XYZ file of C-alpha atoms in Angstrom:
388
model
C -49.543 21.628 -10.391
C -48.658 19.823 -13.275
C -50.677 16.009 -13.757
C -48.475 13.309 -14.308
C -49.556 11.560 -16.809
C -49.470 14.570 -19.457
C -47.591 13.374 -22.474
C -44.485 14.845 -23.250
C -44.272 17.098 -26.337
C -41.693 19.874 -27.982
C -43.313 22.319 -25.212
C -43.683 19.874 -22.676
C -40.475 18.259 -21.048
C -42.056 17.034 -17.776
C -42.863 13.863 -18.195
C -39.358 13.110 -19.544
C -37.876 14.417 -16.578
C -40.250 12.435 -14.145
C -39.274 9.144 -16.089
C -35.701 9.850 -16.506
C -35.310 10.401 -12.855
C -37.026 7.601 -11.651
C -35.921 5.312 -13.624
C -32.132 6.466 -12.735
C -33.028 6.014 -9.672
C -33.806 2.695 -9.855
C -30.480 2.167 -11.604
C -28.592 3.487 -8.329
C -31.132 1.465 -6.143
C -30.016 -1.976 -7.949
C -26.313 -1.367 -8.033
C -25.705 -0.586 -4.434
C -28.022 -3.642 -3.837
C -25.823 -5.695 -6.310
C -22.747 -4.394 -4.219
C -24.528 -4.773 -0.931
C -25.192 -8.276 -2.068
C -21.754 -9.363 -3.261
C -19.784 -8.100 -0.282
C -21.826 -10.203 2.639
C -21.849 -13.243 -0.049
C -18.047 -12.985 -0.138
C -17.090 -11.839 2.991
C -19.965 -11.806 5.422
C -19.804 -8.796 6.689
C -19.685 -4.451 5.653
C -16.885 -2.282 5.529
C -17.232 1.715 5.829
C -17.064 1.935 1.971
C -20.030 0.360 1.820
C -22.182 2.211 4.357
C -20.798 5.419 2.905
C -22.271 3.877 -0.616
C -26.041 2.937 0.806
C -25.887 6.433 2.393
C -25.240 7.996 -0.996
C -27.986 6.154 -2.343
C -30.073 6.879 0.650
C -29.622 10.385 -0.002
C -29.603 10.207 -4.492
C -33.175 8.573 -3.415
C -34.439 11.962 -1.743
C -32.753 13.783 -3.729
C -34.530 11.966 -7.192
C -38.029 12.380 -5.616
C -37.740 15.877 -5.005
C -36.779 16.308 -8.810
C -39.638 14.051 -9.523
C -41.619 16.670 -7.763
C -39.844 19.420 -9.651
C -41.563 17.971 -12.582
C -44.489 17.752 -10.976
C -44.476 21.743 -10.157
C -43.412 22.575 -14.142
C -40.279 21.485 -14.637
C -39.717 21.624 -18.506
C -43.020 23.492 -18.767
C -42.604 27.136 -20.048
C -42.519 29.755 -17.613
C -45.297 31.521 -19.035
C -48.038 28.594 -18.638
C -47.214 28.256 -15.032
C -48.684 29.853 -12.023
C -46.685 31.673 -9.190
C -47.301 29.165 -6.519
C -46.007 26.205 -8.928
C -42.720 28.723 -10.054
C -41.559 28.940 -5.966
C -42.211 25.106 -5.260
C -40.515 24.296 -8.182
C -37.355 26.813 -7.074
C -37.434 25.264 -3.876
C -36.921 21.677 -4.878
C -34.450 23.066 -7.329
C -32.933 24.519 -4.090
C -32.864 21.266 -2.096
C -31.722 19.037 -5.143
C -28.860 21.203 -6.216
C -27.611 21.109 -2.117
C -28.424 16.892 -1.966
C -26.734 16.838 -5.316
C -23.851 17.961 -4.573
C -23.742 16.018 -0.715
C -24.440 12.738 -2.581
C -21.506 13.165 -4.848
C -19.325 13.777 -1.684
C -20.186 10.462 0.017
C -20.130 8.484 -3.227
C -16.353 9.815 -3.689
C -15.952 9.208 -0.057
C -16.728 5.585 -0.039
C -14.555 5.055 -3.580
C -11.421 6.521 -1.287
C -12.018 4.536 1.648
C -12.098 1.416 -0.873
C -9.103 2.391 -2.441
C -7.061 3.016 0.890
C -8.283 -0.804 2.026
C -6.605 -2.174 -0.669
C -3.279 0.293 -1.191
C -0.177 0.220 1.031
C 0.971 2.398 3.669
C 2.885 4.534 1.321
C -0.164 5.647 -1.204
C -2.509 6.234 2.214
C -1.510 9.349 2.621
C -2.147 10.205 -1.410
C -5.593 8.701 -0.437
C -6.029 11.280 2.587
C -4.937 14.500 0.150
C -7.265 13.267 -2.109
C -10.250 13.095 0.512
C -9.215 16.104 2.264
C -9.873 18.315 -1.211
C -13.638 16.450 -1.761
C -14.393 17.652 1.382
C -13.460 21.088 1.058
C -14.899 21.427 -2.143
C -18.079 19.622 -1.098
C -18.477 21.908 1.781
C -17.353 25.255 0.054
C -20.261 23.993 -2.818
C -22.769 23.602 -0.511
C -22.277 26.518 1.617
C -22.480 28.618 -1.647
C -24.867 27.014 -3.196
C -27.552 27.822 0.250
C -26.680 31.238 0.126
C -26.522 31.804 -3.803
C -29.651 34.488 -3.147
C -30.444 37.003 -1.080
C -32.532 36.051 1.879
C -35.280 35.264 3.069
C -35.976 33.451 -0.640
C -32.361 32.391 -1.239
C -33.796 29.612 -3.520
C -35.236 32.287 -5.871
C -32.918 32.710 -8.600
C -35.850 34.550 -11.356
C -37.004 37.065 -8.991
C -34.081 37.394 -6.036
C -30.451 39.373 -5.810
C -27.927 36.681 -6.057
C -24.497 36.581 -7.061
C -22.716 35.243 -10.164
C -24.538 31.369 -10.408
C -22.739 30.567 -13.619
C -19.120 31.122 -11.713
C -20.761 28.827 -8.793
C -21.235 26.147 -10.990
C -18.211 26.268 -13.035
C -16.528 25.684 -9.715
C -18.554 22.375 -8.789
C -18.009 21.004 -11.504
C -14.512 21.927 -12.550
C -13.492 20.104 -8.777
C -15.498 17.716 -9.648
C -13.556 16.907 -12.452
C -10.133 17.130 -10.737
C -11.205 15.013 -7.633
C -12.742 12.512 -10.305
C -9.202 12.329 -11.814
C -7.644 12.023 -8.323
C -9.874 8.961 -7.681
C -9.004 7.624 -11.284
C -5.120 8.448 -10.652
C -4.639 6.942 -7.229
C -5.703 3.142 -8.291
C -3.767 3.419 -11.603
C -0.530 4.218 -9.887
C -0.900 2.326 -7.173
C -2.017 -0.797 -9.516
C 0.941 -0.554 -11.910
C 3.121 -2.558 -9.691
C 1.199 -5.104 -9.742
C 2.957 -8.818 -10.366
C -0.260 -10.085 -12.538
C -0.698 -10.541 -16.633
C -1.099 -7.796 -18.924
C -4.572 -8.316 -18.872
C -5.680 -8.581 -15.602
C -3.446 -5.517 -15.033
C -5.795 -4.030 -17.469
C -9.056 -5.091 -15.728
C -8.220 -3.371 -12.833
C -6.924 -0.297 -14.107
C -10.154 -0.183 -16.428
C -12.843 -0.899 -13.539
C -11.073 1.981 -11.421
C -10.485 4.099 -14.346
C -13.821 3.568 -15.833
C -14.918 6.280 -13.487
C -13.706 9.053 -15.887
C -16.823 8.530 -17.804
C -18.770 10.236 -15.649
C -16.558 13.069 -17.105
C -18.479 13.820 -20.319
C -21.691 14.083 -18.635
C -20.181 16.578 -15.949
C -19.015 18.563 -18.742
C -22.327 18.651 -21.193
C -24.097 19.366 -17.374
C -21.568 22.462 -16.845
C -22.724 23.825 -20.384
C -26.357 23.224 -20.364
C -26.766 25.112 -17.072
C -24.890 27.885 -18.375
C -27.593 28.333 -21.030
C -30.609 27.763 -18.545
C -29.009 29.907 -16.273
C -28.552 33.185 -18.672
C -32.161 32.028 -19.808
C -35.102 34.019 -19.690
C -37.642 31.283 -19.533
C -35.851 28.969 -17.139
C -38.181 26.880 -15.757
C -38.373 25.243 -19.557
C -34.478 25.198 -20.056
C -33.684 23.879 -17.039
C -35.166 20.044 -17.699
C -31.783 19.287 -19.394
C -29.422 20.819 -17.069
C -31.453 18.924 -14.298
C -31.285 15.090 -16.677
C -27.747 15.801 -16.525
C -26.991 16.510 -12.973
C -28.643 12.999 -12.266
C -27.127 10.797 -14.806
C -24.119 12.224 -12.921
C -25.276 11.498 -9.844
C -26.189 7.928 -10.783
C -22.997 7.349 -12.790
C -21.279 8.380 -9.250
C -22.964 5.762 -7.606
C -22.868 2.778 -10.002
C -19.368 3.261 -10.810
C -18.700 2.989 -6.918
C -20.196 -0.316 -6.893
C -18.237 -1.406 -10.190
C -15.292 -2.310 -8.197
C -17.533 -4.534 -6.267
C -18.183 -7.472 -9.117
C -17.553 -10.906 -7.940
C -14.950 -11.429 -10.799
C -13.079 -8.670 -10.134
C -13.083 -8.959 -6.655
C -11.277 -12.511 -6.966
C -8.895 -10.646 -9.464
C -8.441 -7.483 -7.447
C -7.722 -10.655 -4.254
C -5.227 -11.983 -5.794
C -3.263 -8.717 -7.451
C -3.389 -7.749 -3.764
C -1.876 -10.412 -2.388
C 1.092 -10.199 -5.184
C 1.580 -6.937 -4.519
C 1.884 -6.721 -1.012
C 3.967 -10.132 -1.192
C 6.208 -7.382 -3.163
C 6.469 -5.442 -0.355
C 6.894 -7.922 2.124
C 9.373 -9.743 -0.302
C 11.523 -7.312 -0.750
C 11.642 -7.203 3.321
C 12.314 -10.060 3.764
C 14.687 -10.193 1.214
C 16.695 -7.732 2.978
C 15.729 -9.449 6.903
C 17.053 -12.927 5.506
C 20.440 -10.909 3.608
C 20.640 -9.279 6.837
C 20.186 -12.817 8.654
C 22.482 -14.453 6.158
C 25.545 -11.819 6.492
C 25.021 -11.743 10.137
C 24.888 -15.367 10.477
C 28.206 -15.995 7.857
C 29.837 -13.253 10.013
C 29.386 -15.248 13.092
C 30.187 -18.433 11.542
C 33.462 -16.702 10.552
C 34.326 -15.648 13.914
C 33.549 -18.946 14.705
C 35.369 -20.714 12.267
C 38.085 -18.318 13.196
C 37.973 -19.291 16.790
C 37.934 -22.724 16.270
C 40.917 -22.646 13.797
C 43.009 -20.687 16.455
C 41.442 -23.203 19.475
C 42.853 -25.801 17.078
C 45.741 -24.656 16.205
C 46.181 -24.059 19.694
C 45.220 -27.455 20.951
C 47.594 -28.722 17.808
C 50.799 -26.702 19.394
C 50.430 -27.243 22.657
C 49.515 -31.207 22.065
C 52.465 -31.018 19.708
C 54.529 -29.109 22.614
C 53.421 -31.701 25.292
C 54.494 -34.278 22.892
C 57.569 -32.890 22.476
C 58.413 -32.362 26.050
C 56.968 -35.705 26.793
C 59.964 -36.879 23.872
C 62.715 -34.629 25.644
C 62.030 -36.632 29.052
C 62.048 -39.816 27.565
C 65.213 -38.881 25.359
C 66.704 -37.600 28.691
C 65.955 -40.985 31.117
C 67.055 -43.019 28.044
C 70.506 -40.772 27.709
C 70.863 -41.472 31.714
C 70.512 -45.139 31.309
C 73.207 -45.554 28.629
C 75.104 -42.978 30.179
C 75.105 -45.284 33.281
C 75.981 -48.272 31.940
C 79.166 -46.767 29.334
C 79.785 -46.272 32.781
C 79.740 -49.417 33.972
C 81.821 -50.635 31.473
C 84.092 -48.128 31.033
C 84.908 -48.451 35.118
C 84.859 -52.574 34.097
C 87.501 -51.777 31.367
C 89.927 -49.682 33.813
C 90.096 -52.310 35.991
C 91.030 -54.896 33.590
C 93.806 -52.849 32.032
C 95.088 -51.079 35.307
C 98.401 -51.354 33.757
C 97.710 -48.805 30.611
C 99.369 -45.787 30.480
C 98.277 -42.885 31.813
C 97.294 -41.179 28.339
C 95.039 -43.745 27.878
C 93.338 -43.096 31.044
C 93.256 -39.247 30.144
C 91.382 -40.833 26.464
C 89.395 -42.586 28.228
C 88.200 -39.949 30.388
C 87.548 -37.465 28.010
C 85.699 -39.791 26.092
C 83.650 -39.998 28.852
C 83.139 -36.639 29.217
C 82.702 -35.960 25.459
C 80.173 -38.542 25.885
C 78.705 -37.105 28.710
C 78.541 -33.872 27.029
C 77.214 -35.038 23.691
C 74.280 -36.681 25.014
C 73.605 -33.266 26.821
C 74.113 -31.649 23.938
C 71.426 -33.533 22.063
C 69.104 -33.050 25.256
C 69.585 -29.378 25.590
C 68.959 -29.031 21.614
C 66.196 -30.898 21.949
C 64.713 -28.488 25.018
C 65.580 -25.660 22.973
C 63.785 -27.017 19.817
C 60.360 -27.400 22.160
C 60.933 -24.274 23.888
C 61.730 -22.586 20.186
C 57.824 -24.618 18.830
């Protein structure tokens, strides 16, 4: 076993490895505390994104002491200076780290999903779900490979076992790791364009979502570094960058996580959430209050309608009563003077009993051409309210 406080040196890499892992460790430590810390401040209470975070932490804390303890056992010593018994403990916590590796990343992408789909709208949840349903499978289909890379009963002994094509194995970690990092990046950004906010804040949180695609360049210099260690023939030395790598990925993974989770932002990323789900429910109610208003002018048409024809209804038949009610009164009055032309025409004959008989015959048609004017004028005037 390796002492650890040897100094490192251009044949000695353990100590650097030791430090460097610690010390990202720490790192992940104080950023899911920061995030921990914010989230009961503001709200008082934690979500499933931010279990899912302290258990990626949890498990980047395991998995950081056991490469502690890979440095410990010779990692970034040359294979040559170390015994046997230090070469297979420091396989097996390769073993174990590349397996926790690989499950940390999974949560950690886990609980940035499960934040996004809190804050997006029904129609970019199921985006969200396609998006989680490919981490898992890769995560899985990683870590089932990566336990059975060798041939058993040492399947954690890559310089000495049978195992299959390592280089292809890790080409395919990291290449899905790559594409789900975009997916996590690409989901936020479209979902965030719509948002009714200033150019700038529109910025902010596209940039504190998309800021996770800087974890890309150190997935890529990890993919090429463990292709050399790999094809190596003294890979217990050229593995101590590979293995820096994998956890600056691994802590990148977890501190960008928490990024989303600074109190500024979170009053930004508030109030863009409100606007854009008052879109949504705008634009509803928008079409609820045109629906309302088209309804409601349709019935106050028919309304309107029916009241005109109730009024002009009331107005004819008023107007008809009226004008029956004139027709009777025309009528009596007619009888009245009828009665007393009467009177005087029978007053007349009696003073002039000696006229001639023509005149009589005058008289008595005008009488009845009297008579039958004044029911003329009654029956026009019947016809005229029978004709309204």
């Amino acid at each position: 076993m390796i002492l650890p406080r040897e100094k490192p040196s251009e044949l000695v890499k353990a100590p650097v490895v030791r430090a460097l892992a610690a010390l990202l460790m720490v790192i992940s430590i104080l950023a899911i505390f920061t995030r921990i810390s914010v989230r009961l401040v503001a709200v008082g209470s934690l979500k499933l994104d931010d279990h899912l975070a302290s258990l990626s932490t949890a498990l980047a804390v395991v998995q950081s002491v056991i490469v502690i303890y890979q440095g410990v056992y010779g990692l970034g010593i040359h294979q040559d200076g170390l015994e046997a018994g230090d070469i297979s403990s420091l396989l097996k916590c390769q073993y174990a780290a590349s397996v926790l590796f690989i499950a940390t990343l999974l949560v950690a992408k886990i609980s940035a999903t499960r934040t996004i789909s809190d804050i997006a709208s029904p129609e970019y949840r199921r985006a969200v779900l396609t998006a989680e349903a490919l981490i898992v499978f890769w995560a899985l289909t990683s870590i089932l490979a990566s336990l059975f890379q060798c041939q058993l009963p040492a399947p954690w002994d890559y310089i000495n076992g049978r195992c299959f094509n390592r280089t292809a194995l890790w080409v395919y970690v990291n290449v899905l790791n790559i594409v789900t990092e975009l997916l996590i990046v690409g989901i936020p950004i479209w979902m965030f364009r719509k948002l009714q906010i200033s150019a700038s804040k529109k910025a902010l949180v596209m940039g504190l979502f998309g800021c996770r695609i800087f974890v890309l360049p150190a997935i890529i210099c990890h993919m090429y570094y463990l292709d050399r260690a790999i094809n190596s023939s003294d890979a217990t030395f050229d593995m101590w960058l590979p293995v820096i790598m994998m956890q600056v990925v691994q802590c990148m993974s977890i501190m960008i996580t928490c990024i989303p989770y600074l109190k500024p932002f979170m009053d930004s990323l508030e109030s863009g959430q409100m606007v854009y789900f008052d879109i949504g429910l705008g634009k509803s109610e928008d079409r609820d209050s045109r629906a309302k208003k088209s309804k409601g002018s349709g019935q106050a048409s028919r309304k309107r309608g029916l009241a005109s024809i109730t009024a002009r209804s009331a107005h004819a038949s008023a107007s008809q009563r009226q004008h029956y009610e004139m027709g009777d009164i025309d009528k009596s009055a007619a009888r009245q003077q009828q009665q007393q032309q009467q009177q005087q025409q029978q007053q007349q004959q009696q003073q002039n009993e000696p006229s001639s008989s023509w005149e009589s015959e005058s008289h008595t048609s005008q009488v009845v051409l009297i008579q039958k004017s004044w029911r003329v004028d009654v029956e026009n005037t019947n016809g005229e309210a029978k004709a309204a």
